[in-house]
Amino acid sequence: MSNTHDARRVVITGIGVVAPGDVGTKPFWELLTAGRTATRTISSFDASPFRSQVAAECNFDPVAEGLSRRQIRAWDRTTQFAYVAAREALADSGVSGETDPLRTGVMVGTACGMTMSLDREYAVVSDEGKLWEVDPAHGVPYLYDYFLPSSMTREIAWLAEAEGPAGVVSAGCTSGIDVVTHAADLIRDGAAEVMVAGASDAAISPITVACFDAIKATTPRNDEPETASRPFDRTRDGFVLGEGAAFFVLEELGHARRRGARAYAEIAGYAARCNAYSMTGLRPDGKEMADAIRAALDRARKDPKDIDYINAHGSATKQNDLHETAAFKRSLGEHAYATPVSSIKSMIGHSLGAICALEVAASALTIEHAVIPPTANLREPDPDLDLDYVPLVARQAQVNTVLSVASGFGGFQSAIVLTDPGSAQ
Amino acid sequence: MNGRTAPAPADSPTSAARTTATPRVVVTGLGVIAPNGTGTEEYWRATLRGESGIGRVTRFDPSRYAATLAGEVKGFVPRERLPNRLLPQTDPMTRLALVAAEEALADSGVDAGQLSTYAAGVVTAASGGGFEFGQRELQALWSKGGDHVSAYQSFAWFYPVNSGQISIRHGMRGPGGALVAEQAGGLDAVAKARRHVRDGTALMVAGGVDGALCPWGWLCQTRSGGLSPQTDPQRAYLPFSTEASGYVPGEGGALLVLEDARSAAERGAVHVYGQIAGYAATFDPRPDSGRPPGLRRAIQLALADAEVTADAIDVVFADAMGLPGPDAVEAEVLAAEFGPRGVPVTAPKTMTGRLLAGGASLDLASALLSLRDQVIPPTVNVPDQAAPEALDLVTEGPRAAGLDCALVLARGYGGFNSAMVVRRAA
C-alpha cells in the first residue's frame, strides 16, 4: 500500500542494552556471539514452590549504575532498566546537545510494567492476601507510578530533555517491535525528528511465574537451567522467563546525516496484525504472521530473496516454533530454506515486552558486525522444523537486510525489516 | 462559523509529510459506557440534562481511603450482555469495553461478518490494565499459593487486553495494541488508529474504556495526589472553580469506529459523525526547568495538523483536572490561544469523573455528538469560577450553538498533553 510518509526515513543512531548477563550493549553482543547462555535458577526470590524455577536474570546493580538512592527507592526495576538503557543509547548516539526538545519524543514499550513492585506492595497492603480492602496505612507513596507504566516514560523524557510526543506502547510480547515502529511513524509523520524508543520489562516475580505456570508456557526443566531455553529443538518444552531493556535513538535520516552520526540500521518496513483467534493460542498455519511479514517487506520495498537473516521470535514453546516456521515458509517461499534463522531467547530468555527490542538491537548489531548470533542449545533437530536455525555457533555473514518478528498474547503478530543504512543508497 | 482553513506554515511539522491526498479519516460509529448512562444515546441524554453519575463508592467500603467518591457504571449486568465463556476471563473494565465495541460496530452499520476481509484493527488506550482481575489473582497467590492463580491471569490484566478481546470477538485481523499515557492515551489511541487508516487499514476501532474500582486499584489511584477528599458528590469535582479540590475517578469510556472517508461513503455508512481532523501530543519539561508546559503547543500543533486557525474552533472540551494549579494553566492557555472568553469551554466529565484511559475518548464522543446536535453539554457543579474573565465555561444547561469544529484536550499524569480537533462532516 502506498502511504503518506515515504519521504522521511528513520535510522537507529544509538543503542543501549540491559540484558541478562552483564549490563551494556558490549557484554550483550559478546554473550550472543559466543553462544553463551544467561539462564539460571531464579535467584531474586525462592521459586521452589513453582513449576518453572528458571529465569534469565540481569546482573544489575543500581548503585553501580549510578542511580540515586531516591531513584532506587522510588523506581521499579523496569524503570531502572529503561533509564540505564536509554542513557546508554543517548550517549552512544552522541545526540545530546544536538536535539530540539520540542522535536524530540519518547516511546516506551512494556508488557508487564511495574509488576514486581505491584506484587511486592500488594503483599504488604493486603497482609499477604488476607485483606480484600487493602490497608492504606502500609501503602508506599509510589503506587500510582506503579499502576501506570507511563510513569517510566516521564523519567526517560526528562533524561532526554524531550518535550515532543511521548507514551507507552503495549502489545504484550510484541511491544518491543511495536514501540520502535510507532516511534518511527512519528518521525515519518513529522511529529518528531528524534525519538528515544525502546522497551523494558523486569517481571521475574511470583505472580508472573505463577501465571505462566498456570498455562504451562514456561519450561519445567529446572535441573538444567543453563540449557533450559531450547528454541527449535525437539526437546523444547516452554520458554524461560527473562528480563531486560533495549533502547534506541531513532533519527530522521537527514538529521542524522547533518550531524555526521553513525547509523546502525534503517527502520525500513514493518507491519502488525492480529490473529483474531485466541488470547494465548496460535494456529499452526502462521497466516497472520506471514501477512505481517509480507506487508513489512512491501513497505520496505524488499523481496523475500533480499532477506539475509531472520531474528526469530523462537520462544521454545512447541506451538510457537511450528507457527513461526510455517509463517516464514508462507511468506518467503523457497527463500525461507536459504535464510539463516536464529533465536537469541536461547541465551537470554523471553523478557516479554522487552525481548523484541533486544532482538531489534541484536538485528542492528548483526548488520553492523556481520555476525549472526546462533540458536544456543539446539542439539536435537525437530523433524517438523526444517529451516537453517544456526545451531550453537555464530556465523560470519554479510547481512544487509534483517527480518525480526514477534507473536504475543492477544493474538498480536509483528514484523520489522532493518536494512544496512549504507546499502540504502 | 466556518471551519476556515489556513495553509500550514512552511515550517509546520505536518506540512512536509502531507502529500496532496492524505485520506480523510471519519468516525462512523460510537459506543459509550459511562457512569451516567450505558449506551451512546442514554449517556448523551443524561449529559445534556446535567445528570451526574458520581456517588459514594459501592463496590467496597471506601471509608478507610483518602477518597470515597467515584463515577461507577450502574445497572450493568455482564451476563446479560456477554457470552458466559467470556466472564471468567475478563476484568470488569474489559466487559465494559466489549459492550462498547459491540455498540460502536453496530452503530457503524458494518457487517460484522465482513470485518476480517476489511483487515480491521483495534487500538485501545489503557492505564493499569485489568486491575481488579489482578487483585483477585494476587490474593489467590499470596493467600493460597501459586497453583491457585487463574490460567487467564497472563492476559486478563495486561494493558492491551481490550484490543485482543475485541479483535477476537469480531474477527478483526488488522493492526492491534494499546497505548498508555493516562488520560492523554484516550486521544493518542485514536490518533494511532487514524494513521493505520491512512496507511490502508479500512476500519479501526479505537479509544478507551477503563476503570480500576477495586480496593487495590483505588489505593493506587489515591496516590496520584489529585483525588478530591470531599464526600459530597456535588462539591467534589469542581474544575475551574474557586473551590477546586481535586478530581473524582470513574470507570467507562468510549470506542469509536474510524474509516477512510471515501470507503465509508462507498459502503453508504449510516452515520458520519465527523472527521478526525487534527492531533498532536507533547510532553511537559521537568518542573524545575523554567520552560513552559506543553499544553499550548499541543493545541497549536493540532490546529496546524487540522489546517485551521484558532478562530475555527467552536467549542473546547477541556481536560479540567480539578486542581487549582493545572486548572489555572489550562485556563491561561485557552485564554492566550483563543482570547479571553474567546471560545465556549466545557467539561461534561464533571458528571462522570475522570475515567483513566477512557475519559478523553468519552470527551471525543461527546464532541462528535455536540457537532451532530449543535449543542454544547454543560459543566456541572461549578458555581464560583476561578477565572471567569478567562474562560467562557458552559455552566448553564446545554447551550445551542453553531458548531463545525471542536477541540478536545487531555493531560496524562506525569506530563502528557494531547489535543485533537474534530470537524463536522461536510
Coordinates of C-alpha atoms in Angstrom, one line a residue, chain A residues 1-5 7-8 49-50 101-103 110-115 118-119 121-123 125 128-136 138-151 153-154 157-159 162-172 178 182 185 188-191 206-207 210-212 214-215 272-280 283 288 299 409-410 412, chain B residues 13-14 16-19 21-23 59-61 64-65 89 126-128 131-132 134-139 141-143 146-147 149-155 157-161 163-165 167-168 171-182 188 192 195-196 198-200 212 214-217 219-221 223-224 247 281-287 291-292 297 356 413-414 416:
Chain A
M1 CA 0.0 0.0 0.0
S2 CA 1.5 3.3 -0.9
N3 CA 1.4 5.6 2.1
T4 CA 1.8 9.1 3.3
H5 CA 5.2 9.0 4.8
A7 CA 9.5 10.9 2.2
R8 CA 11.2 10.7 5.6
P49 CA 7.1 -23.8 45.1
F50 CA 6.7 -23.1 41.4
P101 CA 13.4 19.4 22.8
L102 CA 10.2 20.3 21.1
R103 CA 11.0 17.9 18.2
T110 CA 6.4 -2.9 28.1
A111 CA 4.3 -5.9 28.7
C112 CA 4.3 -6.1 32.5
G113 CA 5.0 -2.6 33.6
M114 CA 5.8 -2.4 37.3
T115 CA 4.7 -5.9 38.1
L118 CA 2.9 -4.2 42.5
D119 CA 3.4 -7.8 43.5
E121 CA 3.5 -3.9 47.6
Y122 CA 0.2 -5.8 47.3
A123 CA 1.6 -8.4 49.6
V125 CA -1.0 -3.7 52.0
E128 CA -0.2 -11.4 52.3
G129 CA -3.6 -11.7 50.8
K130 CA -5.7 -11.6 54.0
L131 CA -7.4 -8.3 53.3
W132 CA -9.6 -7.6 50.2
E133 CA -9.9 -4.0 51.4
V134 CA -6.1 -3.3 51.3
D135 CA -4.7 -1.2 54.1
P136 CA -3.7 2.3 53.0
H138 CA 1.1 0.5 54.7
G139 CA 1.0 1.8 51.1
V140 CA 4.1 3.5 49.7
P141 CA 3.7 6.8 48.0
Y142 CA 4.7 5.4 44.6
L143 CA 1.7 3.3 44.0
Y144 CA 0.2 5.4 41.2
D145 CA 3.6 5.3 39.4
Y146 CA 3.5 1.6 39.7
F147 CA -0.1 1.5 38.5
L148 CA 0.8 3.4 35.3
P149 CA 3.6 2.1 33.1
S150 CA 3.7 5.5 31.6
S151 CA 5.5 6.8 34.7
T153 CA 8.2 7.5 30.1
R154 CA 8.4 10.6 32.2
A157 CA 11.7 12.2 28.7
W158 CA 13.4 14.2 31.5
L159 CA 16.6 12.4 30.9
A162 CA 12.3 15.5 25.3
E163 CA 9.1 17.6 25.0
G164 CA 7.6 16.0 21.9
P165 CA 5.2 13.1 21.6
A166 CA 5.5 10.6 24.5
G167 CA 3.8 7.5 25.7
V168 CA 3.8 3.8 26.3
V169 CA 3.1 1.2 23.6
S170 CA 2.0 -2.2 24.8
A171 CA 1.0 -5.2 22.8
G172 CA 2.2 -7.9 25.2
D178 CA 5.6 -2.1 18.1
H182 CA 5.3 3.6 16.4
D185 CA 5.9 6.5 12.4
R188 CA 7.9 9.8 9.3
D189 CA 4.8 11.9 10.1
G190 CA 6.9 14.8 11.0
A191 CA 5.8 14.9 14.7
P206 CA 6.0 -14.7 41.9
I207 CA 2.8 -13.5 40.2
A210 CA 2.6 -18.4 38.7
C211 CA 0.6 -17.1 35.7
F212 CA 2.9 -18.8 33.2
A214 CA -0.9 -21.9 35.1
I215 CA -0.8 -22.3 31.3
A272 CA 1.3 -5.6 12.7
R273 CA -1.6 -8.0 12.6
C274 CA -4.0 -9.7 15.0
N275 CA -4.8 -13.4 14.6
A276 CA -8.3 -12.8 16.0
Y277 CA -8.1 -16.4 17.2
S278 CA -7.1 -16.7 20.8
M279 CA -5.6 -14.7 23.6
T280 CA -2.9 -17.2 24.1
R283 CA -2.9 -21.5 14.7
E288 CA -1.4 -13.6 10.1
R299 CA 6.7 -1.3 2.9
F409 CA -0.7 -12.9 23.8
G410 CA -3.8 -11.2 22.5
F412 CA -0.7 -9.8 18.1
Chain B
P13 CA 6.0 19.7 11.2
T14 CA 3.0 18.3 9.4
A16 CA 6.1 18.3 4.6
A17 CA 4.8 14.9 5.4
R18 CA 1.5 15.6 3.8
T19 CA 1.1 14.6 0.2
A21 CA -4.1 13.4 -0.9
T22 CA -3.8 12.4 2.7
P23 CA -7.0 10.4 3.2
R59 CA -18.1 -1.8 45.2
F60 CA -16.4 -1.9 48.5
D61 CA -16.4 0.2 51.7
R64 CA -10.6 3.9 55.1
Y65 CA -9.3 5.5 52.0
Q89 CA -11.5 -14.5 31.7
A126 CA -5.1 1.6 28.8
S127 CA -3.8 2.6 32.2
G128 CA -3.2 -0.1 34.8
F131 CA -6.5 -4.4 37.9
E132 CA -9.5 -6.0 39.7
G134 CA -5.2 -8.8 39.0
Q135 CA -6.1 -8.1 42.6
R136 CA -8.1 -11.4 42.8
E137 CA -5.2 -13.4 41.4
L138 CA -2.6 -11.7 43.7
Q139 CA -4.9 -12.6 46.6
L141 CA -1.2 -16.2 45.0
W142 CA -0.5 -14.8 48.4
S143 CA -3.2 -16.4 50.5
G146 CA 0.8 -20.2 43.0
D147 CA -1.3 -23.1 41.9
V149 CA -3.6 -18.4 40.1
S150 CA -6.0 -18.4 37.2
A151 CA -4.9 -19.6 33.8
Y152 CA -6.4 -16.3 32.5
Q153 CA -4.2 -14.0 34.6
S154 CA -1.5 -14.0 32.0
F155 CA -3.6 -11.9 29.7
W157 CA -4.7 -8.0 33.4
F158 CA -2.4 -6.9 30.7
Y159 CA -2.5 -3.5 29.0
P160 CA -3.7 -4.4 25.5
V161 CA -6.3 -6.9 26.8
S163 CA -7.7 -4.8 22.0
G164 CA -7.1 -8.5 21.9
Q165 CA -10.5 -9.4 23.2
S167 CA -10.2 -8.3 17.9
I168 CA -11.0 -12.0 18.6
G171 CA -12.7 -11.3 13.8
M172 CA -10.5 -8.2 13.3
R173 CA -7.1 -9.1 11.9
G174 CA -5.5 -5.7 11.2
P175 CA -3.1 -3.8 13.5
G176 CA -3.7 -4.1 17.2
G177 CA -2.2 -2.9 20.5
A178 CA -2.6 -0.4 23.3
L179 CA -1.2 3.0 24.3
V180 CA -0.7 4.2 27.8
A181 CA -0.5 7.9 28.8
E182 CA -3.1 8.0 31.5
D188 CA -3.4 9.0 21.4
K192 CA -2.7 5.9 16.1
R195 CA -2.6 6.6 11.0
H196 CA -3.5 2.9 10.4
R198 CA -4.3 6.4 6.3
D199 CA -1.9 3.5 5.7
G200 CA -4.7 1.4 4.2
A212 CA -10.0 0.1 38.4
C214 CA -11.4 -2.4 43.4
P215 CA -9.6 -1.6 46.7
W216 CA -6.1 -2.2 45.3
G217 CA -6.8 -0.1 42.2
L219 CA -5.4 2.7 46.8
C220 CA -3.1 3.2 43.8
Q221 CA -5.3 5.9 42.4
R223 CA -1.6 8.0 45.5
S224 CA -1.9 10.2 42.3
Y247 CA -11.0 15.2 40.8
A281 CA 0.9 15.3 21.6
T282 CA 3.6 16.9 23.7
F283 CA 5.3 16.3 27.0
D284 CA 6.0 18.7 29.8
P285 CA 9.5 19.7 30.7
R286 CA 10.9 18.9 34.1
P287 CA 9.1 21.2 36.5
R291 CA 10.3 26.0 30.4
P292 CA 6.5 26.3 29.9
R297 CA 2.0 23.7 21.9
L356 CA -8.4 6.9 33.5
Y413 CA -0.4 12.1 34.9
G414 CA 3.3 12.7 34.6
F416 CA 1.4 14.1 28.8

